Amino acid sequence: MRGYGEWGGVMQNDVIDAVSHLYEAGVASPENTCIVGYSYGGYVALHAAAFTPQQFKCIVSGGGVSDLLASMKEERREKGKDSEAYDYWLKSIGDPETQREKLISASPINFADRVTAPVLLIHGEEDKIVYANQSRRMKKALEKAGADVEYLELAYEGHRYWSLENEVLYLRTIEGFLAKHLVK
């Protein structure tokens, strides 16, 4: 419950603080660290790319939210304003009517021009939890900002429980991206 309304807030700070601790302890450095996340973790990775770009050598976001306001509008449209699912997201992310500016200011898509590390976006084409439009729009925003971005959309796949073929493609794509961008 402490995480309610904290997307881009204290929950994000916990991740960045943990990474900073590893850097201070000499266990890792920004030159050899890539942040990889899926779903909420994909959002965390994109937020880190936009708000703490010096912390990471590269970014991987799978099925991640890039625009909190648009995500909430999609959720309301698809599930209904009075649905249990929408009520959960109101508590978790925030209310687009009363917290509009907060959602905008915590959305990585609005800060694509700050991203300096290469980004890999991966999304299931038929994702009904985080719609693929979140990654498609982020890709366009990053390209417009001149960022180094790669995008993989998995045909016929949702948010999870993919075919073995697409699971392997997902993992091999990440492996190749990491091998390309991290110090050896």
mmCIF file with all atom_site columns, C-alpha atoms in Angstrom:
data_model
loop_
_atom_site.group_PDB
_atom_site.id
_atom_site.type_symbol
_atom_site.label_atom_id
_atom_site.label_alt_id
_atom_site.label_comp_id
_atom_site.label_asym_id
_atom_site.label_entity_id
_atom_site.label_seq_id
_atom_site.pdbx_PDB_ins_code
_atom_site.Cartn_x
_atom_site.Cartn_y
_atom_site.Cartn_z
_atom_site.occupancy
_atom_site.B_iso_or_equiv
_atom_site.pdbx_formal_charge
_atom_site.auth_seq_id
_atom_site.auth_comp_id
_atom_site.auth_asym_id
_atom_site.auth_atom_id
_atom_site.pdbx_PDB_model_num
ATOM 1   C CA . MET A 1 1   ? 0.000   0.000   0.000   1.00 0.00 ? 1   MET A CA 1
ATOM 2   C CA . ARG A 1 2   ? 2.945   2.343   0.551   1.00 0.00 ? 2   ARG A CA 1
ATOM 3   C CA . GLY A 1 3   ? 3.603   2.208   -3.181  1.00 0.00 ? 3   GLY A CA 1
ATOM 4   C CA . TYR A 1 4   ? 0.165   3.551   -4.086  1.00 0.00 ? 4   TYR A CA 1
ATOM 5   C CA . GLY A 1 5   ? 0.556   6.720   -6.117  1.00 0.00 ? 5   GLY A CA 1
ATOM 6   C CA . GLU A 1 6   ? 4.336   6.405   -6.129  1.00 0.00 ? 6   GLU A CA 1
ATOM 7   C CA . TRP A 1 7   ? 5.074   5.489   -9.745  1.00 0.00 ? 7   TRP A CA 1
ATOM 8   C CA . GLY A 1 8   ? 8.102   7.646   -10.475 1.00 0.00 ? 8   GLY A CA 1
ATOM 9   C CA . GLY A 1 9   ? 8.331   8.555   -6.782  1.00 0.00 ? 9   GLY A CA 1
ATOM 10  C CA . VAL A 1 10  ? 9.679   6.664   -3.777  1.00 0.00 ? 10  VAL A CA 1
ATOM 11  C CA . MET A 1 11  ? 9.464   3.291   -5.536  1.00 0.00 ? 11  MET A CA 1
ATOM 12  C CA . GLN A 1 12  ? 11.706  4.643   -8.294  1.00 0.00 ? 12  GLN A CA 1
ATOM 13  C CA . ASN A 1 13  ? 14.023  6.190   -5.715  1.00 0.00 ? 13  ASN A CA 1
ATOM 14  C CA . ASP A 1 14  ? 14.431  2.769   -4.056  1.00 0.00 ? 14  ASP A CA 1
ATOM 15  C CA . VAL A 1 15  ? 15.729  1.284   -7.322  1.00 0.00 ? 15  VAL A CA 1
ATOM 16  C CA . ILE A 1 16  ? 18.094  4.173   -8.025  1.00 0.00 ? 16  ILE A CA 1
ATOM 17  C CA . ASP A 1 17  ? 19.337  4.181   -4.414  1.00 0.00 ? 17  ASP A CA 1
ATOM 18  C CA . ALA A 1 18  ? 20.093  0.450   -4.622  1.00 0.00 ? 18  ALA A CA 1
ATOM 19  C CA . VAL A 1 19  ? 22.041  0.907   -7.864  1.00 0.00 ? 19  VAL A CA 1
ATOM 20  C CA . SER A 1 20  ? 23.917  3.886   -6.405  1.00 0.00 ? 20  SER A CA 1
ATOM 21  C CA . HIS A 1 21  ? 24.875  1.754   -3.404  1.00 0.00 ? 21  HIS A CA 1
ATOM 22  C CA . LEU A 1 22  ? 26.359  -0.877  -5.742  1.00 0.00 ? 22  LEU A CA 1
ATOM 23  C CA . TYR A 1 23  ? 28.353  1.852   -7.497  1.00 0.00 ? 23  TYR A CA 1
ATOM 24  C CA . GLU A 1 24  ? 29.614  3.274   -4.188  1.00 0.00 ? 24  GLU A CA 1
ATOM 25  C CA . ALA A 1 25  ? 30.594  -0.241  -3.035  1.00 0.00 ? 25  ALA A CA 1
ATOM 26  C CA . GLY A 1 26  ? 32.596  -0.721  -6.226  1.00 0.00 ? 26  GLY A CA 1
ATOM 27  C CA . VAL A 1 27  ? 30.541  -3.742  -7.253  1.00 0.00 ? 27  VAL A CA 1
ATOM 28  C CA . ALA A 1 28  ? 29.265  -2.104  -10.443 1.00 0.00 ? 28  ALA A CA 1
ATOM 29  C CA . SER A 1 29  ? 29.569  1.100   -12.426 1.00 0.00 ? 29  SER A CA 1
ATOM 30  C CA . PRO A 1 30  ? 27.421  3.008   -14.907 1.00 0.00 ? 30  PRO A CA 1
ATOM 31  C CA . GLU A 1 31  ? 29.739  1.763   -17.680 1.00 0.00 ? 31  GLU A CA 1
ATOM 32  C CA . ASN A 1 32  ? 28.733  -1.857  -17.058 1.00 0.00 ? 32  ASN A CA 1
ATOM 33  C CA . THR A 1 33  ? 25.132  -1.585  -15.857 1.00 0.00 ? 33  THR A CA 1
ATOM 34  C CA . CYS A 1 34  ? 22.001  -1.875  -17.915 1.00 0.00 ? 34  CYS A CA 1
ATOM 35  C CA . ILE A 1 35  ? 18.565  -1.620  -16.328 1.00 0.00 ? 35  ILE A CA 1
ATOM 36  C CA . VAL A 1 36  ? 16.185  -4.293  -17.575 1.00 0.00 ? 36  VAL A CA 1
ATOM 37  C CA . GLY A 1 37  ? 12.544  -4.503  -16.561 1.00 0.00 ? 37  GLY A CA 1
ATOM 38  C CA . TYR A 1 38  ? 9.239   -5.943  -17.622 1.00 0.00 ? 38  TYR A CA 1
ATOM 39  C CA . SER A 1 39  ? 5.733   -4.524  -17.061 1.00 0.00 ? 39  SER A CA 1
ATOM 40  C CA . TYR A 1 40  ? 6.082   -2.165  -14.056 1.00 0.00 ? 40  TYR A CA 1
ATOM 41  C CA . GLY A 1 41  ? 9.827   -2.877  -14.285 1.00 0.00 ? 41  GLY A CA 1
ATOM 42  C CA . GLY A 1 42  ? 9.713   -1.698  -17.903 1.00 0.00 ? 42  GLY A CA 1
ATOM 43  C CA . TYR A 1 43  ? 8.277   1.580   -16.661 1.00 0.00 ? 43  TYR A CA 1
ATOM 44  C CA . VAL A 1 44  ? 11.036  1.780   -14.030 1.00 0.00 ? 44  VAL A CA 1
ATOM 45  C CA . ALA A 1 45  ? 13.668  1.279   -16.742 1.00 0.00 ? 45  ALA A CA 1
ATOM 46  C CA . LEU A 1 46  ? 12.161  3.993   -18.976 1.00 0.00 ? 46  LEU A CA 1
ATOM 47  C CA . HIS A 1 47  ? 11.815  6.380   -16.035 1.00 0.00 ? 47  HIS A CA 1
ATOM 48  C CA . ALA A 1 48  ? 15.475  5.777   -15.157 1.00 0.00 ? 48  ALA A CA 1
ATOM 49  C CA . ALA A 1 49  ? 16.451  6.473   -18.775 1.00 0.00 ? 49  ALA A CA 1
ATOM 50  C CA . ALA A 1 50  ? 14.697  9.839   -18.689 1.00 0.00 ? 50  ALA A CA 1
ATOM 51  C CA . PHE A 1 51  ? 15.328  11.003  -15.127 1.00 0.00 ? 51  PHE A CA 1
ATOM 52  C CA . THR A 1 52  ? 18.660  9.436   -14.156 1.00 0.00 ? 52  THR A CA 1
ATOM 53  C CA . PRO A 1 53  ? 20.329  8.926   -17.551 1.00 0.00 ? 53  PRO A CA 1
ATOM 54  C CA . GLN A 1 54  ? 23.864  9.023   -16.090 1.00 0.00 ? 54  GLN A CA 1
ATOM 55  C CA . GLN A 1 55  ? 23.164  5.885   -14.046 1.00 0.00 ? 55  GLN A CA 1
ATOM 56  C CA . PHE A 1 56  ? 22.933  3.325   -16.872 1.00 0.00 ? 56  PHE A CA 1
ATOM 57  C CA . LYS A 1 57  ? 24.800  2.279   -19.983 1.00 0.00 ? 57  LYS A CA 1
ATOM 58  C CA . CYS A 1 58  ? 21.634  0.917   -21.625 1.00 0.00 ? 58  CYS A CA 1
ATOM 59  C CA . ILE A 1 59  ? 17.931  0.413   -21.019 1.00 0.00 ? 59  ILE A CA 1
ATOM 60  C CA . VAL A 1 60  ? 15.577  -2.503  -21.723 1.00 0.00 ? 60  VAL A CA 1
ATOM 61  C CA . SER A 1 61  ? 11.833  -2.075  -21.283 1.00 0.00 ? 61  SER A CA 1
ATOM 62  C CA . GLY A 1 62  ? 9.561   -5.022  -21.915 1.00 0.00 ? 62  GLY A CA 1
ATOM 63  C CA . GLY A 1 63  ? 5.821   -4.425  -21.860 1.00 0.00 ? 63  GLY A CA 1
ATOM 64  C CA . GLY A 1 64  ? 6.432   -1.150  -20.040 1.00 0.00 ? 64  GLY A CA 1
ATOM 65  C CA . VAL A 1 65  ? 4.200   1.872   -19.524 1.00 0.00 ? 65  VAL A CA 1
ATOM 66  C CA . SER A 1 66  ? 5.658   5.056   -20.996 1.00 0.00 ? 66  SER A CA 1
ATOM 67  C CA . ASP A 1 67  ? 2.676   7.403   -20.628 1.00 0.00 ? 67  ASP A CA 1
ATOM 68  C CA . LEU A 1 68  ? 0.782   7.130   -17.334 1.00 0.00 ? 68  LEU A CA 1
ATOM 69  C CA . LEU A 1 69  ? -2.022  9.469   -18.389 1.00 0.00 ? 69  LEU A CA 1
ATOM 70  C CA . ALA A 1 70  ? -2.673  7.599   -21.640 1.00 0.00 ? 70  ALA A CA 1
ATOM 71  C CA . SER A 1 71  ? -2.456  4.266   -19.819 1.00 0.00 ? 71  SER A CA 1
ATOM 72  C CA . MET A 1 72  ? -5.129  5.336   -17.343 1.00 0.00 ? 72  MET A CA 1
ATOM 73  C CA . LYS A 1 73  ? -7.377  6.594   -20.153 1.00 0.00 ? 73  LYS A CA 1
ATOM 74  C CA . GLU A 1 74  ? -6.952  3.283   -22.005 1.00 0.00 ? 74  GLU A CA 1
ATOM 75  C CA . GLU A 1 75  ? -7.737  1.348   -18.844 1.00 0.00 ? 75  GLU A CA 1
ATOM 76  C CA . ARG A 1 76  ? -10.884 3.389   -18.190 1.00 0.00 ? 76  ARG A CA 1
ATOM 77  C CA . ARG A 1 77  ? -12.040 2.990   -21.799 1.00 0.00 ? 77  ARG A CA 1
ATOM 78  C CA . GLU A 1 78  ? -11.366 -0.773  -21.910 1.00 0.00 ? 78  GLU A CA 1
ATOM 79  C CA . LYS A 1 79  ? -12.438 -1.855  -18.419 1.00 0.00 ? 79  LYS A CA 1
ATOM 80  C CA . GLY A 1 80  ? -14.931 0.839   -17.459 1.00 0.00 ? 80  GLY A CA 1
ATOM 81  C CA . LYS A 1 81  ? -14.740 3.675   -14.971 1.00 0.00 ? 81  LYS A CA 1
ATOM 82  C CA . ASP A 1 82  ? -16.552 1.639   -12.308 1.00 0.00 ? 82  ASP A CA 1
ATOM 83  C CA . SER A 1 83  ? -14.553 -1.584  -12.756 1.00 0.00 ? 83  SER A CA 1
ATOM 84  C CA . GLU A 1 84  ? -12.483 -3.201  -10.031 1.00 0.00 ? 84  GLU A CA 1
ATOM 85  C CA . ALA A 1 85  ? -9.454  -3.127  -12.368 1.00 0.00 ? 85  ALA A CA 1
ATOM 86  C CA . TYR A 1 86  ? -9.740  0.615   -12.982 1.00 0.00 ? 86  TYR A CA 1
ATOM 87  C CA . ASP A 1 87  ? -10.188 1.236   -9.256  1.00 0.00 ? 87  ASP A CA 1
ATOM 88  C CA . TYR A 1 88  ? -6.946  -0.660  -8.588  1.00 0.00 ? 88  TYR A CA 1
ATOM 89  C CA . TRP A 1 89  ? -5.038  1.450   -11.132 1.00 0.00 ? 89  TRP A CA 1
ATOM 90  C CA . LEU A 1 90  ? -6.493  4.654   -9.704  1.00 0.00 ? 90  LEU A CA 1
ATOM 91  C CA . LYS A 1 91  ? -4.977  3.698   -6.344  1.00 0.00 ? 91  LYS A CA 1
ATOM 92  C CA . SER A 1 92  ? -1.729  2.379   -7.800  1.00 0.00 ? 92  SER A CA 1
ATOM 93  C CA . ILE A 1 93  ? -0.928  5.024   -10.425 1.00 0.00 ? 93  ILE A CA 1
ATOM 94  C CA . GLY A 1 94  ? -3.210  7.985   -9.764  1.00 0.00 ? 94  GLY A CA 1
ATOM 95  C CA . ASP A 1 95  ? -6.365  9.696   -10.945 1.00 0.00 ? 95  ASP A CA 1
ATOM 96  C CA . PRO A 1 96  ? -6.097  11.276  -14.420 1.00 0.00 ? 96  PRO A CA 1
ATOM 97  C CA . GLU A 1 97  ? -8.757  13.813  -13.519 1.00 0.00 ? 97  GLU A CA 1
ATOM 98  C CA . THR A 1 98  ? -7.353  15.074  -10.206 1.00 0.00 ? 98  THR A CA 1
ATOM 99  C CA . GLN A 1 99  ? -3.652  14.204  -10.653 1.00 0.00 ? 99  GLN A CA 1
ATOM 100 C CA . ARG A 1 100 ? -3.194  14.955  -14.337 1.00 0.00 ? 100 ARG A CA 1
ATOM 101 C CA . GLU A 1 101 ? -0.003  17.023  -13.944 1.00 0.00 ? 101 GLU A CA 1
ATOM 102 C CA . LYS A 1 102 ? 1.563   14.446  -11.626 1.00 0.00 ? 102 LYS A CA 1
ATOM 103 C CA . LEU A 1 103 ? 0.944   11.685  -14.176 1.00 0.00 ? 103 LEU A CA 1
ATOM 104 C CA . ILE A 1 104 ? 2.347   13.805  -17.002 1.00 0.00 ? 104 ILE A CA 1
ATOM 105 C CA . SER A 1 105 ? 5.465   14.705  -15.007 1.00 0.00 ? 105 SER A CA 1
ATOM 106 C CA . ALA A 1 106 ? 6.139   11.040  -14.128 1.00 0.00 ? 106 ALA A CA 1
ATOM 107 C CA . SER A 1 107 ? 5.717   9.773   -17.713 1.00 0.00 ? 107 SER A CA 1
ATOM 108 C CA . PRO A 1 108 ? 8.983   8.958   -19.521 1.00 0.00 ? 108 PRO A CA 1
ATOM 109 C CA . ILE A 1 109 ? 7.438   9.666   -22.915 1.00 0.00 ? 109 ILE A CA 1
ATOM 110 C CA . ASN A 1 110 ? 7.321   13.367  -22.050 1.00 0.00 ? 110 ASN A CA 1
ATOM 111 C CA . PHE A 1 111 ? 11.067  13.401  -21.352 1.00 0.00 ? 111 PHE A CA 1
ATOM 112 C CA . ALA A 1 112 ? 12.436  11.357  -24.259 1.00 0.00 ? 112 ALA A CA 1
ATOM 113 C CA . ASP A 1 113 ? 14.822  14.210  -25.062 1.00 0.00 ? 113 ASP A CA 1
ATOM 114 C CA . ARG A 1 114 ? 16.698  13.470  -21.801 1.00 0.00 ? 114 ARG A CA 1
ATOM 115 C CA . VAL A 1 115 ? 17.486  9.860   -22.735 1.00 0.00 ? 115 VAL A CA 1
ATOM 116 C CA . THR A 1 116 ? 21.178  9.363   -23.535 1.00 0.00 ? 116 THR A CA 1
ATOM 117 C CA . ALA A 1 117 ? 21.588  5.580   -23.289 1.00 0.00 ? 117 ALA A CA 1
ATOM 118 C CA . PRO A 1 118 ? 20.536  3.116   -25.995 1.00 0.00 ? 118 PRO A CA 1
ATOM 119 C CA . VAL A 1 119 ? 17.035  1.742   -25.420 1.00 0.00 ? 119 VAL A CA 1
ATOM 120 C CA . LEU A 1 120 ? 15.477  -1.585  -26.362 1.00 0.00 ? 120 LEU A CA 1
ATOM 121 C CA . LEU A 1 121 ? 11.685  -1.748  -26.286 1.00 0.00 ? 121 LEU A CA 1
ATOM 122 C CA . ILE A 1 122 ? 9.889   -5.097  -26.501 1.00 0.00 ? 122 ILE A CA 1
ATOM 123 C CA . HIS A 1 123 ? 6.136   -5.537  -26.467 1.00 0.00 ? 123 HIS A CA 1
ATOM 124 C CA . GLY A 1 124 ? 3.498   -8.154  -27.211 1.00 0.00 ? 124 GLY A CA 1
ATOM 125 C CA . GLU A 1 125 ? 1.307   -7.002  -30.090 1.00 0.00 ? 125 GLU A CA 1
ATOM 126 C CA . GLU A 1 126 ? -1.897  -8.125  -28.359 1.00 0.00 ? 126 GLU A CA 1
ATOM 127 C CA . ASP A 1 127 ? -1.014  -7.028  -24.811 1.00 0.00 ? 127 ASP A CA 1
ATOM 128 C CA . LYS A 1 128 ? -4.236  -6.132  -22.982 1.00 0.00 ? 128 LYS A CA 1
ATOM 129 C CA . ILE A 1 129 ? -2.557  -5.199  -19.692 1.00 0.00 ? 129 ILE A CA 1
ATOM 130 C CA . VAL A 1 130 ? -0.113  -2.616  -21.057 1.00 0.00 ? 130 VAL A CA 1
ATOM 131 C CA . TYR A 1 131 ? -1.139  -1.848  -24.611 1.00 0.00 ? 131 TYR A CA 1
ATOM 132 C CA . ALA A 1 132 ? 1.586   -2.049  -27.262 1.00 0.00 ? 132 ALA A CA 1
ATOM 133 C CA . ASN A 1 133 ? 0.833   1.555   -28.161 1.00 0.00 ? 133 ASN A CA 1
ATOM 134 C CA . GLN A 1 134 ? 2.799   2.497   -25.028 1.00 0.00 ? 134 GLN A CA 1
ATOM 135 C CA . SER A 1 135 ? 6.023   1.159   -26.579 1.00 0.00 ? 135 SER A CA 1
ATOM 136 C CA . ARG A 1 136 ? 5.154   2.224   -30.132 1.00 0.00 ? 136 ARG A CA 1
ATOM 137 C CA . ARG A 1 137 ? 4.662   5.824   -29.008 1.00 0.00 ? 137 ARG A CA 1
ATOM 138 C CA . MET A 1 138 ? 7.801   5.736   -26.859 1.00 0.00 ? 138 MET A CA 1
ATOM 139 C CA . LYS A 1 139 ? 9.789   4.509   -29.862 1.00 0.00 ? 139 LYS A CA 1
ATOM 140 C CA . LYS A 1 140 ? 8.537   7.457   -31.923 1.00 0.00 ? 140 LYS A CA 1
ATOM 141 C CA . ALA A 1 141 ? 9.316   9.929   -29.130 1.00 0.00 ? 141 ALA A CA 1
ATOM 142 C CA . LEU A 1 142 ? 12.843  8.537   -28.741 1.00 0.00 ? 142 LEU A CA 1
ATOM 143 C CA . GLU A 1 143 ? 13.441  8.607   -32.492 1.00 0.00 ? 143 GLU A CA 1
ATOM 144 C CA . LYS A 1 144 ? 12.209  12.199  -32.667 1.00 0.00 ? 144 LYS A CA 1
ATOM 145 C CA . ALA A 1 145 ? 14.643  13.066  -29.854 1.00 0.00 ? 145 ALA A CA 1
ATOM 146 C CA . GLY A 1 146 ? 17.507  11.434  -31.769 1.00 0.00 ? 146 GLY A CA 1
ATOM 147 C CA . ALA A 1 147 ? 17.957  8.604   -29.262 1.00 0.00 ? 147 ALA A CA 1
ATOM 148 C CA . ASP A 1 148 ? 19.385  5.188   -30.092 1.00 0.00 ? 148 ASP A CA 1
ATOM 149 C CA . VAL A 1 149 ? 16.307  2.932   -29.923 1.00 0.00 ? 149 VAL A CA 1
ATOM 150 C CA . GLU A 1 150 ? 15.482  -0.602  -31.034 1.00 0.00 ? 150 GLU A CA 1
ATOM 151 C CA . TYR A 1 151 ? 11.989  -2.070  -31.040 1.00 0.00 ? 151 TYR A CA 1
ATOM 152 C CA . LEU A 1 152 ? 10.717  -5.632  -31.141 1.00 0.00 ? 152 LEU A CA 1
ATOM 153 C CA . GLU A 1 153 ? 6.994   -6.322  -31.277 1.00 0.00 ? 153 GLU A CA 1
ATOM 154 C CA . LEU A 1 154 ? 5.986   -9.934  -30.737 1.00 0.00 ? 154 LEU A CA 1
ATOM 155 C CA . ALA A 1 155 ? 3.141   -10.876 -33.084 1.00 0.00 ? 155 ALA A CA 1
ATOM 156 C CA . TYR A 1 156 ? 0.093   -12.573 -31.571 1.00 0.00 ? 156 TYR A CA 1
ATOM 157 C CA . GLU A 1 157 ? 1.451   -12.219 -28.035 1.00 0.00 ? 157 GLU A CA 1
ATOM 158 C CA . GLY A 1 158 ? -0.073  -10.660 -24.935 1.00 0.00 ? 158 GLY A CA 1
ATOM 159 C CA . HIS A 1 159 ? 1.531   -9.426  -21.731 1.00 0.00 ? 159 HIS A CA 1
ATOM 160 C CA . ARG A 1 160 ? 2.821   -12.847 -20.641 1.00 0.00 ? 160 ARG A CA 1
ATOM 161 C CA . TYR A 1 161 ? 2.658   -16.595 -21.328 1.00 0.00 ? 161 TYR A CA 1
ATOM 162 C CA . TRP A 1 162 ? 4.224   -16.337 -24.762 1.00 0.00 ? 162 TRP A CA 1
ATOM 163 C CA . SER A 1 163 ? 4.990   -19.134 -27.168 1.00 0.00 ? 163 SER A CA 1
ATOM 164 C CA . LEU A 1 164 ? 8.341   -20.824 -26.646 1.00 0.00 ? 164 LEU A CA 1
ATOM 165 C CA . GLU A 1 165 ? 9.529   -19.381 -29.965 1.00 0.00 ? 165 GLU A CA 1
ATOM 166 C CA . ASN A 1 166 ? 8.785   -15.823 -28.842 1.00 0.00 ? 166 ASN A CA 1
ATOM 167 C CA . GLU A 1 167 ? 10.238  -16.385 -25.359 1.00 0.00 ? 167 GLU A CA 1
ATOM 168 C CA . VAL A 1 168 ? 13.484  -17.428 -27.023 1.00 0.00 ? 168 VAL A CA 1
ATOM 169 C CA . LEU A 1 169 ? 13.332  -14.458 -29.419 1.00 0.00 ? 169 LEU A CA 1
ATOM 170 C CA . TYR A 1 170 ? 12.735  -12.118 -26.467 1.00 0.00 ? 170 TYR A CA 1
ATOM 171 C CA . LEU A 1 171 ? 15.703  -13.473 -24.506 1.00 0.00 ? 171 LEU A CA 1
ATOM 172 C CA . ARG A 1 172 ? 18.042  -13.597 -27.517 1.00 0.00 ? 172 ARG A CA 1
ATOM 173 C CA . THR A 1 173 ? 17.144  -10.034 -28.448 1.00 0.00 ? 173 THR A CA 1
ATOM 174 C CA . ILE A 1 174 ? 17.979  -8.831  -24.936 1.00 0.00 ? 174 ILE A CA 1
ATOM 175 C CA . GLU A 1 175 ? 21.177  -10.885 -24.890 1.00 0.00 ? 175 GLU A CA 1
ATOM 176 C CA . GLY A 1 176 ? 22.307  -9.367  -28.195 1.00 0.00 ? 176 GLY A CA 1
ATOM 177 C CA . PHE A 1 177 ? 21.445  -5.838  -27.041 1.00 0.00 ? 177 PHE A CA 1
ATOM 178 C CA . LEU A 1 178 ? 23.391  -6.274  -23.801 1.00 0.00 ? 178 LEU A CA 1
ATOM 179 C CA . ALA A 1 179 ? 26.383  -7.777  -25.612 1.00 0.00 ? 179 ALA A CA 1
ATOM 180 C CA . LYS A 1 180 ? 26.407  -4.807  -27.987 1.00 0.00 ? 180 LYS A CA 1
ATOM 181 C CA . HIS A 1 181 ? 26.268  -2.127  -25.291 1.00 0.00 ? 181 HIS A CA 1
ATOM 182 C CA . LEU A 1 182 ? 28.011  -3.389  -22.161 1.00 0.00 ? 182 LEU A CA 1
ATOM 183 C CA . VAL A 1 183 ? 31.752  -3.373  -21.500 1.00 0.00 ? 183 VAL A CA 1
ATOM 184 C CA . LYS A 1 184 ? 33.293  -6.800  -21.834 1.00 0.00 ? 184 LYS A CA 1
#
